[in-house]
XYZ file of C-alpha atoms in Angstrom:
691
model
C -37.413 0.633 39.073
C -36.132 3.906 37.568
C -38.332 5.507 34.940
C -35.787 7.822 33.301
C -32.081 7.356 34.065
C -30.343 4.768 36.198
C -27.157 5.083 38.244
C -24.943 4.937 35.159
C -25.960 8.492 34.244
C -23.142 9.915 36.400
C -20.399 7.791 34.805
C -17.789 8.972 32.297
C -17.578 5.762 30.230
C -19.376 6.102 26.886
C -20.294 2.414 27.160
C -21.945 2.836 30.543
C -23.698 5.975 29.364
C -25.162 3.979 26.466
C -27.050 2.007 29.144
C -28.044 4.913 31.371
C -31.602 5.018 29.965
C -32.197 1.250 30.137
C -35.111 0.188 32.348
C -32.581 -2.106 34.049
C -31.555 -0.736 37.459
C -27.873 -0.789 36.524
C -25.143 0.003 39.026
C -21.493 0.685 38.231
C -19.088 -1.645 40.016
C -18.682 0.072 43.368
C -19.041 -0.586 47.073
C -22.644 0.642 47.051
C -23.669 -2.088 44.596
C -21.703 -4.806 46.370
C -23.122 -3.791 49.762
C -26.666 -3.779 48.351
C -26.224 -7.332 47.065
C -24.985 -8.491 50.477
C -27.756 -6.670 52.318
C -30.556 -8.041 50.138
C -28.839 -11.415 49.694
C -29.281 -11.183 45.930
C -26.779 -12.560 43.429
C -24.997 -10.049 41.208
C -25.641 -10.083 37.480
C -22.394 -8.709 36.060
C -22.443 -7.572 32.426
C -19.097 -6.558 30.885
C -18.692 -5.001 27.450
C -17.362 -1.959 25.609
C -18.788 0.758 23.424
C -17.571 -0.501 20.024
C -18.855 -4.060 20.604
C -21.511 -5.105 18.074
C -22.971 -8.006 20.066
C -23.085 -5.827 23.171
C -25.398 -3.509 21.238
C -27.501 -6.452 20.069
C -28.034 -7.832 23.568
C -28.736 -4.351 24.912
C -31.442 -3.778 22.303
C -32.988 -7.229 22.603
C -32.838 -7.661 26.387
C -31.796 -4.635 28.396
C -34.187 -2.257 26.641
C -37.107 -4.683 27.104
C -39.221 -3.536 30.105
C -40.375 -7.061 30.986
C -36.861 -8.540 30.942
C -35.544 -5.519 32.850
C -38.220 -5.960 35.540
C -37.203 -9.609 35.908
C -33.522 -8.639 36.224
C -34.329 -5.975 38.809
C -36.453 -8.373 40.857
C -33.945 -11.236 40.964
C -30.489 -9.617 40.867
C -28.348 -6.613 41.646
C -27.307 -5.623 38.133
C -23.795 -4.271 37.567
C -22.485 -2.900 34.276
C -18.721 -2.681 33.638
C -16.719 -1.160 30.793
C -13.957 -3.700 30.259
C -11.663 -0.928 28.978
C -11.951 0.993 32.259
C -11.767 -2.118 34.434
C -9.498 -4.658 32.729
C -8.816 -6.100 36.186
C -12.426 -7.262 36.519
C -12.536 -8.395 32.913
C -9.412 -10.563 33.306
C -10.771 -12.234 36.423
C -14.248 -12.978 35.105
C -13.168 -13.955 31.602
C -10.974 -16.621 33.174
C -13.854 -17.631 35.451
C -16.095 -17.994 32.408
C -13.524 -20.207 30.744
C -13.253 -22.392 33.853
C -17.019 -22.699 34.296
C -18.043 -23.266 30.676
C -14.840 -24.784 29.244
C -15.193 -22.315 26.363
C -13.460 -19.087 25.413
C -15.193 -15.956 26.551
C -15.826 -12.667 24.798
C -18.161 -9.707 24.980
C -20.746 -9.119 26.187
C -19.660 -11.219 29.153
C -22.582 -12.236 31.390
C -21.595 -13.574 34.818
C -23.587 -14.387 37.944
C -21.757 -13.785 41.237
C -22.274 -14.605 44.871
C -23.057 -11.448 46.856
C -20.804 -12.654 49.679
C -17.465 -12.269 47.905
C -18.107 -11.816 44.187
C -17.284 -15.444 43.382
C -18.777 -16.531 40.019
C -21.108 -19.522 39.910
C -22.500 -19.343 36.355
C -21.798 -17.405 33.190
C -21.933 -16.998 29.448
C -21.579 -14.314 26.828
C -24.427 -13.188 24.552
C -27.915 -14.486 25.325
C -30.941 -13.839 23.052
C -34.389 -12.886 24.367
C -35.874 -16.194 23.140
C -34.181 -19.598 22.614
C -32.174 -19.805 19.379
C -28.838 -21.026 18.017
C -28.623 -23.534 20.853
C -28.788 -20.767 23.469
C -31.535 -20.452 26.082
C -33.675 -17.353 26.117
C -32.400 -14.777 28.602
C -35.634 -14.656 30.695
C -35.592 -18.434 31.069
C -31.919 -18.317 32.032
C -32.569 -15.654 34.675
C -35.206 -17.814 36.367
C -32.996 -20.901 36.284
C -29.975 -19.073 37.735
C -32.054 -17.447 40.480
C -33.539 -20.836 41.357
C -30.127 -22.431 41.464
C -28.892 -19.686 43.790
C -31.897 -20.202 46.055
C -31.636 -24.004 46.264
C -27.904 -24.805 46.074
C -26.087 -22.365 48.375
C -23.682 -24.910 49.851
C -22.774 -26.244 46.423
C -22.166 -22.687 45.206
C -19.961 -21.977 48.238
C -17.834 -25.060 47.542
C -17.636 -24.140 43.871
C -16.462 -20.635 44.818
C -13.649 -22.073 46.900
C -12.565 -24.285 44.008
C -12.576 -21.326 41.603
C -10.442 -19.227 43.935
C -7.961 -22.074 44.363
C -7.761 -22.381 40.583
C -7.211 -18.624 40.241
C -4.368 -18.711 42.740
C -2.727 -21.577 40.847
C -3.092 -19.917 37.437
C -1.589 -16.638 38.593
C 1.064 -17.843 41.033
C 4.706 -17.079 40.293
C 5.671 -19.915 37.914
C 9.282 -20.177 39.043
C 8.573 -19.366 42.682
C 11.385 -20.234 45.062
C 13.402 -21.787 42.228
C 13.803 -18.408 40.520
C 17.617 -18.385 40.627
C 17.769 -21.883 39.158
C 15.955 -20.896 35.950
C 18.393 -20.649 33.053
C 18.142 -17.911 30.444
C 18.589 -19.709 27.129
C 17.598 -19.365 23.480
C 15.518 -22.497 23.199
C 12.137 -20.723 23.707
C 13.049 -18.303 20.883
C 13.792 -21.220 18.558
C 10.653 -23.124 19.518
C 8.431 -20.046 19.092
C 9.808 -19.510 15.594
C 8.996 -23.134 14.735
C 5.503 -22.935 16.263
C 4.628 -19.739 14.402
C 5.806 -21.338 11.173
C 3.567 -24.356 11.755
C 0.430 -22.209 12.160
C 1.228 -19.755 9.341
C -1.361 -19.575 6.558
C 0.812 -19.887 3.448
C -1.998 -18.858 1.110
C -3.488 -15.850 2.883
C -0.933 -14.872 5.513
C -1.606 -14.662 9.208
C -1.970 -17.514 11.636
C -4.671 -20.131 11.919
C -8.093 -20.130 10.308
C -11.111 -17.837 10.376
C -11.794 -15.636 12.201
C -8.398 -14.152 11.343
C -6.742 -11.768 13.819
C -3.617 -9.687 13.052
C -1.520 -10.936 16.046
C 0.988 -8.020 15.991
C 3.183 -9.452 18.808
C 3.749 -12.569 16.666
C 4.631 -10.507 13.595
C 7.087 -8.379 15.584
C 8.681 -11.522 17.019
C 9.206 -12.926 13.510
C 10.669 -9.645 12.287
C 13.026 -9.505 15.257
C 13.948 -13.169 14.721
C 14.804 -12.500 11.075
C 16.952 -9.527 12.079
C 18.862 -11.597 14.625
C 19.849 -14.008 11.828
C 20.260 -11.502 8.990
C 24.025 -11.067 9.282
C 24.781 -14.742 9.844
C 25.435 -17.559 7.412
C 21.750 -18.631 7.314
C 19.429 -15.619 7.435
C 15.877 -16.726 8.217
C 14.197 -15.324 5.122
C 11.094 -17.404 5.780
C 10.516 -15.510 9.040
C 10.756 -12.240 7.105
C 8.389 -13.612 4.455
C 5.779 -14.630 7.043
C 5.794 -11.080 8.378
C 5.704 -9.226 5.067
C 3.236 -11.604 3.393
C 0.811 -11.119 6.287
C 1.252 -7.350 6.226
C 0.658 -7.275 2.468
C -2.476 -9.445 2.609
C -3.941 -7.345 5.408
C -3.089 -4.083 3.632
C -4.835 -5.280 0.481
C -7.748 -6.801 2.358
C -10.994 -5.512 3.756
C -9.643 -5.527 7.299
C -7.845 -2.350 6.192
C -9.958 0.721 5.450
C -8.963 1.277 1.825
C -10.333 4.834 1.848
C -9.683 6.258 5.301
C -6.756 4.240 6.619
C -6.588 2.210 9.802
C -7.367 -1.427 10.560
C -10.507 -3.086 11.854
C -10.402 -5.575 14.716
C -10.312 -8.843 12.742
C -11.608 -10.578 9.613
C -14.491 -13.033 9.816
C -12.990 -15.022 6.901
C -9.566 -16.548 6.268
C -8.544 -14.131 3.504
C -9.049 -10.792 5.270
C -12.023 -9.721 3.112
C -14.815 -8.863 5.548
C -13.889 -7.471 8.942
C -15.655 -7.073 12.212
C -15.869 -3.349 11.578
C -14.880 -1.857 14.923
C -11.581 0.029 14.850
C -9.580 -0.218 18.061
C -6.715 2.088 18.992
C -4.559 -0.762 20.314
C -4.626 -2.796 17.064
C -3.572 0.191 14.994
C -0.971 1.199 17.578
C 0.830 -2.103 17.036
C 0.361 -2.433 13.268
C 1.471 1.120 12.437
C 5.130 0.666 13.506
C 5.246 -2.793 11.922
C 4.378 -1.336 8.507
C 6.928 1.452 8.933
C 9.615 -1.043 9.946
C 8.681 -3.408 7.107
C 9.158 -0.505 4.685
C 12.580 0.234 6.168
C 13.550 -3.414 5.617
C 12.071 -3.994 2.137
C 11.629 -0.514 0.613
C 8.191 -1.724 -0.571
C 6.055 1.410 -1.255
C 2.845 -0.308 -0.102
C 4.114 -0.559 3.471
C 5.106 3.105 3.586
C 1.689 4.145 2.229
C -0.180 2.036 4.774
C 1.926 3.395 7.639
C 1.393 6.988 6.504
C -2.355 6.501 5.964
C -2.822 4.777 9.313
C -0.962 7.561 11.118
C -3.100 10.023 9.166
C -6.273 8.304 10.373
C -5.012 8.456 13.961
C -4.301 12.175 13.768
C -7.487 12.984 11.872
C -10.038 10.881 13.747
C -8.535 9.584 16.993
C -6.576 12.437 18.594
C -8.476 14.666 20.983
C -7.941 18.428 21.013
C -6.278 17.912 24.404
C -3.685 15.636 22.803
C -4.626 12.166 24.077
C -5.758 9.443 21.718
C -9.372 8.272 21.872
C -10.190 4.579 22.229
C -12.262 3.199 19.357
C -14.749 3.564 16.546
C -17.944 1.533 16.675
C -18.674 -1.331 14.304
C -22.220 -0.020 13.799
C -23.843 3.071 12.375
C -27.551 3.668 11.865
C -28.153 0.386 13.652
C -26.216 -1.738 11.145
C -22.742 -3.206 11.336
C -20.496 -1.992 8.510
C -23.073 0.368 6.982
C -20.597 3.267 6.975
C -18.041 1.308 4.899
C -20.135 -0.595 2.323
C -21.073 0.650 -1.161
C -23.565 0.101 -3.937
C -21.827 -0.146 -7.297
C -23.983 2.562 -8.854
C -23.031 4.943 -6.008
C -19.378 4.515 -6.889
C -19.973 4.857 -10.634
C -21.786 8.194 -10.183
C -18.881 9.630 -8.183
C -16.023 8.672 -10.525
C -14.755 9.442 -13.993
C -14.976 6.455 -16.401
C -11.232 5.774 -16.220
C -11.275 5.901 -12.430
C -14.312 3.635 -12.268
C -12.681 1.088 -14.580
C -9.608 0.942 -12.341
C -11.651 0.702 -9.132
C -13.897 -1.968 -10.652
C -10.972 -4.209 -11.544
C -8.814 -3.586 -8.490
C -11.571 -3.730 -5.866
C -13.733 -6.400 -7.477
C -16.861 -4.474 -8.437
C -17.129 -6.801 -11.429
C -17.681 -9.659 -8.979
C -20.735 -10.320 -6.856
C -21.361 -8.177 -3.776
C -19.371 -9.404 -0.799
C -21.228 -7.850 2.148
C -24.997 -7.988 2.575
C -25.793 -7.084 -1.028
C -23.162 -4.361 -1.200
C -19.417 -4.080 -1.744
C -16.852 -3.640 0.988
C -13.604 -2.656 -0.706
C -11.060 -5.472 -0.865
C -8.126 -5.647 -3.278
C -8.611 -8.449 -5.803
C -6.023 -7.193 -8.270
C -2.941 -5.028 -7.736
C -2.549 -1.756 -9.581
C 0.415 -3.278 -11.442
C -1.725 -6.189 -12.640
C -4.428 -3.821 -13.854
C -1.815 -1.697 -15.625
C -0.517 -4.769 -17.452
C -4.040 -5.893 -18.321
C -5.217 -2.495 -19.526
C -2.011 -1.373 -21.225
C -1.886 1.767 -19.098
C 1.228 3.164 -17.485
C 1.613 2.100 -13.848
C 1.875 5.659 -12.591
C -1.338 6.561 -14.444
C -3.184 3.698 -12.763
C -1.888 4.773 -9.348
C -3.025 8.336 -10.029
C -6.515 7.181 -11.048
C -6.848 4.995 -7.964
C -5.623 7.761 -5.654
C -8.072 10.222 -7.192
C -10.909 7.701 -6.927
C -10.149 6.930 -3.294
C -10.126 10.637 -2.459
C -13.543 11.153 -4.089
C -15.052 8.111 -2.398
C -13.614 9.148 0.960
C -15.101 12.644 0.607
C -18.506 11.155 -0.214
C -18.290 8.700 2.676
C -17.557 11.543 5.078
C -21.114 12.781 4.465
C -22.616 9.574 5.881
C -23.714 9.043 9.470
C -20.481 8.138 11.227
C -19.944 5.223 13.604
C -19.841 6.218 17.250
C -16.481 7.076 18.760
C -15.481 6.181 22.296
C -13.876 9.422 23.435
C -12.169 8.246 26.571
C -8.391 8.241 26.807
C -6.814 5.061 28.182
C -3.272 5.235 29.562
C -2.199 1.797 28.322
C -3.595 2.193 24.822
C -2.072 5.664 24.575
C 1.267 4.171 25.553
C 1.007 1.706 22.686
C 0.006 4.399 20.188
C 2.638 6.908 21.313
C 5.260 4.192 20.848
C 3.888 3.364 17.390
C 3.719 6.984 16.277
C 7.262 7.649 17.527
C 8.658 4.720 15.561
C 6.692 5.669 12.442
C 7.813 9.303 12.729
C 11.483 8.311 12.908
C 11.328 5.730 10.127
C 9.224 7.848 7.751
C 10.933 11.123 8.686
C 7.545 12.740 9.323
C 7.489 15.781 11.609
C 3.674 15.869 11.806
C 3.531 12.326 13.167
C 6.302 13.187 15.620
C 4.424 16.254 16.855
C 1.275 14.170 17.364
C 3.159 11.589 19.431
C 4.869 14.194 21.610
C 1.581 16.018 22.178
C -0.020 12.767 23.352
C 2.912 12.100 25.672
C 2.557 15.572 27.188
C -1.128 14.836 27.758
C -0.270 11.591 29.552
C 2.301 13.274 31.784
C 0.063 16.137 32.840
C -3.533 14.862 32.639
C -3.241 11.206 33.636
C -1.221 11.809 36.807
C -3.225 12.891 39.868
C -1.563 13.442 43.242
C 1.554 11.708 42.004
C -0.283 8.539 40.896
C -0.988 7.473 37.332
C -4.650 7.005 36.422
C -5.979 4.466 33.935
C -8.575 6.515 32.069
C -9.538 10.116 31.310
C -12.691 11.676 29.931
C -14.162 15.162 30.010
C -11.344 16.492 32.173
C -11.670 13.712 34.746
C -8.911 11.131 35.299
C -10.177 7.989 37.051
C -9.273 4.537 38.340
C -5.903 3.518 39.744
C -3.598 2.601 36.862
C -2.747 -1.010 36.112
C 0.458 -2.792 35.137
C -0.160 -2.211 31.414
C -0.643 1.529 31.939
C 2.760 1.874 33.599
C 4.640 -0.571 31.364
C 3.298 0.659 28.018
C 3.829 4.332 28.907
C 7.372 3.585 30.093
C 8.095 1.860 26.783
C 6.550 4.827 24.950
C 8.617 7.330 26.935
C 11.823 5.610 25.816
C 10.668 5.905 22.202
C 9.646 9.538 22.621
C 13.047 10.401 24.115
C 14.579 9.168 20.865
C 12.430 11.658 18.950
C 13.346 14.628 21.125
C 15.357 14.660 24.319
C 13.437 16.002 27.302
C 14.879 15.606 30.792
C 11.409 16.070 32.274
C 10.174 13.108 30.224
C 13.090 11.036 31.503
C 11.977 11.922 35.036
C 8.474 10.702 34.125
C 9.932 7.438 32.828
C 11.837 6.977 36.075
C 8.671 7.610 38.098
C 6.872 4.898 36.112
C 9.737 2.476 36.688
C 9.771 3.225 40.411
C 6.012 2.634 40.601
C 6.405 -0.729 38.862
C 8.992 -1.827 41.410
C 7.203 -0.405 44.457
C 3.593 -1.325 43.733
C 3.440 -4.100 41.140
C 6.505 -6.310 41.488
C 6.201 -9.684 43.191
C 9.240 -9.367 45.422
C 9.254 -13.048 46.301
C 8.411 -14.730 43.024
C 9.569 -12.148 40.477
C 7.543 -10.508 37.750
C 4.632 -8.116 37.995
C 0.996 -8.361 39.058
C -1.735 -6.593 37.122
C -3.002 -4.448 40.006
C -1.105 -2.350 42.529
C -0.511 -3.538 46.078
C -3.078 -1.050 47.407
C -5.725 -1.763 44.752
C -9.303 -2.672 45.626
C -9.365 -6.227 46.967
C -10.742 -8.607 44.317
C -10.840 -12.390 43.995
C -7.212 -12.455 42.844
C -4.403 -10.273 41.484
C -3.845 -11.440 37.895
C -0.326 -12.010 36.595
C -0.477 -11.454 32.789
C 2.153 -13.500 30.968
C 0.593 -14.474 27.643
C -0.106 -11.968 24.876
C -3.691 -11.429 23.807
C -4.820 -8.572 21.577
C -2.056 -6.592 23.272
C 1.403 -7.675 24.400
C 1.635 -9.018 27.939
C 2.374 -6.373 30.547
C 5.091 -8.519 32.116
C 6.914 -8.716 28.795
C 6.786 -4.967 28.104
C 7.701 -4.117 31.707
C 10.749 -6.425 31.559
C 11.820 -5.056 28.165
C 11.420 -1.386 29.118
C 12.981 -1.702 32.568
C 15.999 -3.462 31.083
C 16.419 -0.694 28.507
C 16.013 2.072 31.073
C 18.434 0.280 33.375
C 21.044 0.143 30.611
C 20.520 3.826 29.764
C 20.850 4.993 33.370
C 23.163 2.322 34.728
C 20.524 1.466 37.352
C 20.996 -2.115 38.623
C 17.584 -2.256 40.360
C 15.801 -1.962 37.028
C 18.089 -4.518 35.404
C 17.576 -6.991 38.224
C 13.786 -6.571 38.242
C 13.672 -7.113 34.471
C 15.753 -10.274 34.718
C 13.631 -11.607 37.605
C 10.470 -11.028 35.556
C 11.809 -13.039 32.642
C 13.156 -15.835 34.860
C 9.891 -16.022 36.762
C 7.847 -16.451 33.591
C 10.059 -18.925 31.742
C 8.449 -22.135 33.093
C 5.111 -21.009 31.619
C 6.707 -19.557 28.483
C 8.448 -22.870 27.805
C 5.073 -24.661 27.587
C 3.857 -22.470 24.716
C 6.533 -20.000 23.585
C 4.554 -18.661 20.601
C 1.858 -17.341 22.991
C 4.389 -15.215 24.912
C 6.094 -13.127 22.233
C 6.465 -9.984 24.375
C 8.284 -11.987 27.032
C 10.412 -13.577 24.300
C 11.430 -10.098 23.127
C 12.440 -9.329 26.718
C 14.309 -12.659 26.934
C 16.170 -11.828 23.727
C 17.370 -8.563 25.264
C 18.525 -10.420 28.367
C 20.616 -12.728 26.198
C 21.763 -9.966 23.800
C 21.558 -6.687 25.737
C 20.177 -3.579 24.049
C 22.576 -1.277 22.235
C 22.354 2.295 23.528
C 23.780 5.012 21.271
C 24.232 8.451 22.857
C 24.955 11.335 20.475
C 26.000 14.650 21.997
C 26.593 17.755 19.961
C 24.559 20.374 18.210
C 23.352 21.365 14.794
C 22.973 19.358 11.606
C 26.002 17.189 12.253
C 24.487 15.741 15.415
C 21.216 15.058 13.577
C 23.126 13.321 10.793
C 24.918 11.076 13.274
C 21.635 10.073 14.909
C 20.028 9.399 11.507
C 22.992 7.249 10.516
C 22.600 5.136 13.641
C 18.927 4.620 12.757
C 19.366 3.803 9.069
C 18.834 0.058 9.388
C 16.126 -1.843 11.246
C 17.872 -2.727 14.513
C 15.196 -3.550 17.098
C 17.660 -3.749 20.014
C 19.216 -0.351 19.249
C 18.093 2.855 20.954
C 19.520 6.166 19.751
C 19.326 9.249 21.992
C 20.430 12.651 20.762
C 21.146 14.625 23.959
C 21.786 18.343 23.347
C 24.688 20.050 25.141
C 22.345 22.305 27.095
C 20.265 19.407 28.505
C 19.919 19.885 32.263
C 19.198 17.514 35.097
C 20.945 14.543 33.527
C 21.545 11.464 35.681
C 25.207 10.574 36.297
C 25.415 7.902 33.592
C 24.485 10.530 30.989
C 26.035 13.614 32.559
C 29.487 12.032 32.382
C 29.130 11.781 28.585
C 30.090 15.407 27.935
C 29.462 17.057 24.590
C 32.596 18.360 22.822
C 33.171 22.107 22.514
C 32.559 21.788 18.794
C 31.273 19.030 16.572
C 29.707 15.841 17.867
C 30.662 12.801 19.864
C 28.950 9.426 20.228
C 29.046 6.617 22.766
C 27.918 3.077 21.986
C 26.974 0.985 25.015
C 26.001 -2.657 24.805
C 24.178 -3.479 27.978
C 26.137 -1.781 30.734
C 29.458 -1.780 28.854
C 30.368 1.309 26.817
C 32.957 1.501 24.066
C 35.351 4.471 23.935
C 33.647 7.541 22.469
C 33.985 8.239 18.742
C 34.491 11.689 17.260
C 33.783 11.128 13.571
C 30.869 9.771 11.572
C 33.100 7.174 9.912
C 34.196 5.874 13.320
C 30.558 5.700 14.436
C 29.544 3.779 11.317
C 32.407 1.329 11.741
C 31.645 0.789 15.434
C 27.975 0.147 14.712
C 28.886 -2.459 12.088
C 31.066 -4.255 14.599
C-alpha cells in the first residue's frame, strides 16, 4: 500500500489529483489496471465522480481517507478512479449498468464492481457511508459481501454479464435499422412534445416537475422555438412562450442564480428555486446564457438582458483561462462546507451597507424572514424592486440604484472569502456549448467584449485541442488528452457555425469542415444511421453508446444532425445533408415514444421539415454591417446570417459564386438548398426576409 502518493499523482484531472494522497491504491482507467485485475483475478472497484461533486467529497473523506477501509479495498479489489468529465464514455456505460442492476437512477459518486475478465458490472450503487445509515449498508460491510459474492458465484456473474451486454446492445442499437428509408419525417413528435412539456410545467414556480428542480435548457429552447414557429400564424402559441419566460424569470429571481456574481448553480433542492446545489457547471450556464439573451430579444424585458450580461461577465471573469479556453466548474464546497461561500449572516450584510441599501436588500431578498440555509441567508428574491418601490414610495430607478450598489458592495466583500475550488481543465464539448452561447449573446446584446471572449475560446479549441490532426476531449496544463467523443465534435461544429456569424474566418470554416468529415468518417453508423458516442478506433469497451435523449446537455445525435444540416445548406454539400437526415430518421422510433425527452433531435427534425434560412451578405463597410444587423433583428432560430467580406479567400464554390458588388452590398437568401435571386438594397432584403 502506498504511503504518500498513489498512481493518480501523474494525472491531469483535478478530480483524480484530489485522490492522489488517499491511502487507497487508486489506478486511473488504463491497460495497466485492467491487466493487473486479470492477473490477480480480483474484481475492479470502479469509482466515478467529478471535482465539483459534493457527495464525492463526502465519500472520499468518510471512506477513501480512512486507512482501515483503504486497506480493505486494496486487499480485495483493484481500485480504479475515473473523472466522468474526462471519460463520459465510461460514465454512460456504467450509469446505464447501475440503472439496470438496481432499477434506480444513478448519480455521483458512482460505485461499480466489475469482472476483471471483461469489465462487465455485477453490482453497484452510488454513495455509501462508512457505517450503516439511511437504509444504506456501511461501505466496509458492502466490500466484504461483494468480494464474497465474487468468490462464490462466478458462473452466475458470468451469465449476468452476458445478459447485461445483450441489454446494452439492444438499448443502443439503431432504432430504425433496416427500415430507415421507411421512416416518415412528420410534425407529430413536435406537437406531442409541446403537449408533454405543458403537462409537466409547474404553473406556480416555473420549470418542469417537482423538487429537485433542474433548469432543462433543451426543453426551454424547444418551447421558444415552438412559439416562434407559430408566431406569425393565426394561433400563436403564447402559452409556450409563457412557459419559457416564466421559468427564466423564476430562476433569475431565485437562489439557483448567483444574485451577486452572476451564473447559475446546477439545480435547486426545492420546487421554487430557493436553495441550490451550489456547484456551478460550465455546461448549464452555456445553455442558459443564450436563452436569456434570446428571451430579451423577444420580450424586451430588462431582467433577461441583465441576467445574460451578468452570466457572460461571470464566464469571462471566473471561467476563462489565460490561454482562452473555458474552465469546467466551480465546487459546491469551500472550507469543507457546501454553500459556505454564498451564505450570509444578516448582521454581516447590515455592516456593509448604507441604511437605505440595507432596507431595500432586506425587503427584496427576504432578510426580514427566517434564515433559509443552515442558520444563514442565501439570497433569493422574495419581492421585486418594483414592488418595493411601490411599498416604500421610492422612485423605481432609485431602488434599482440602491440594489445595484448593495450588490456591488456585497460582491466585493464576498471576494475576500475562501473561494470554492475550480476545476481548471478545458473540455472540448463544454467549450463548444459555451462558445455557441457567448456568440449568440454577443450578437443579441451587441457586446464586443463577449464576442472577443468567444472568438478567443474558439481559437484555443482550433489550435490546442487538435493533436496530429485529431480532436482531443480535454486539455490541462498544456496537455491535450483522450480521443474526442461525439459531443466534442458536434458541439464544436455547432459553435463554429455561430462564431462564423460573429466574424467570417475561412480558416474557421475549414475547421468546421474537418469536424464534419470526422463525424462522417469515425462516428456515423453507416448501416443504421445516426452517430455513436465513440470513434470507430476508440478503446474497445462493453458497448458503443448511441446518445439520443437529452440529459443535462443536448443529445449529441441531435446537435450533430442540426449542425451538419446547416453546414450542408451553407456549402451545398449533399453528404452532410444526407447524414443529418439519416440521423433524424434513425432516431424517430425512439423519439416517438417520449418526444419531450429528445428536444435536440426535435430541433433537428424541425429543420428537416422547414430547412434553415441562410443569409449571405457580401460587401464592405457600415452598410454591410447594417444589412447583417437587419437580418438578425428578430428572434429567428432557423436563420443563420453570414457577413462574408469581399477579400475573403479560400471560399468553397457555393460561397465563391456569390460575388460581392464593386460598391455597396448584396445579399442572398437561401432556404435549404434553394437560393432566391440576390437583392441589392436594404428594403429588398427586408421584404424578402418577411416573405
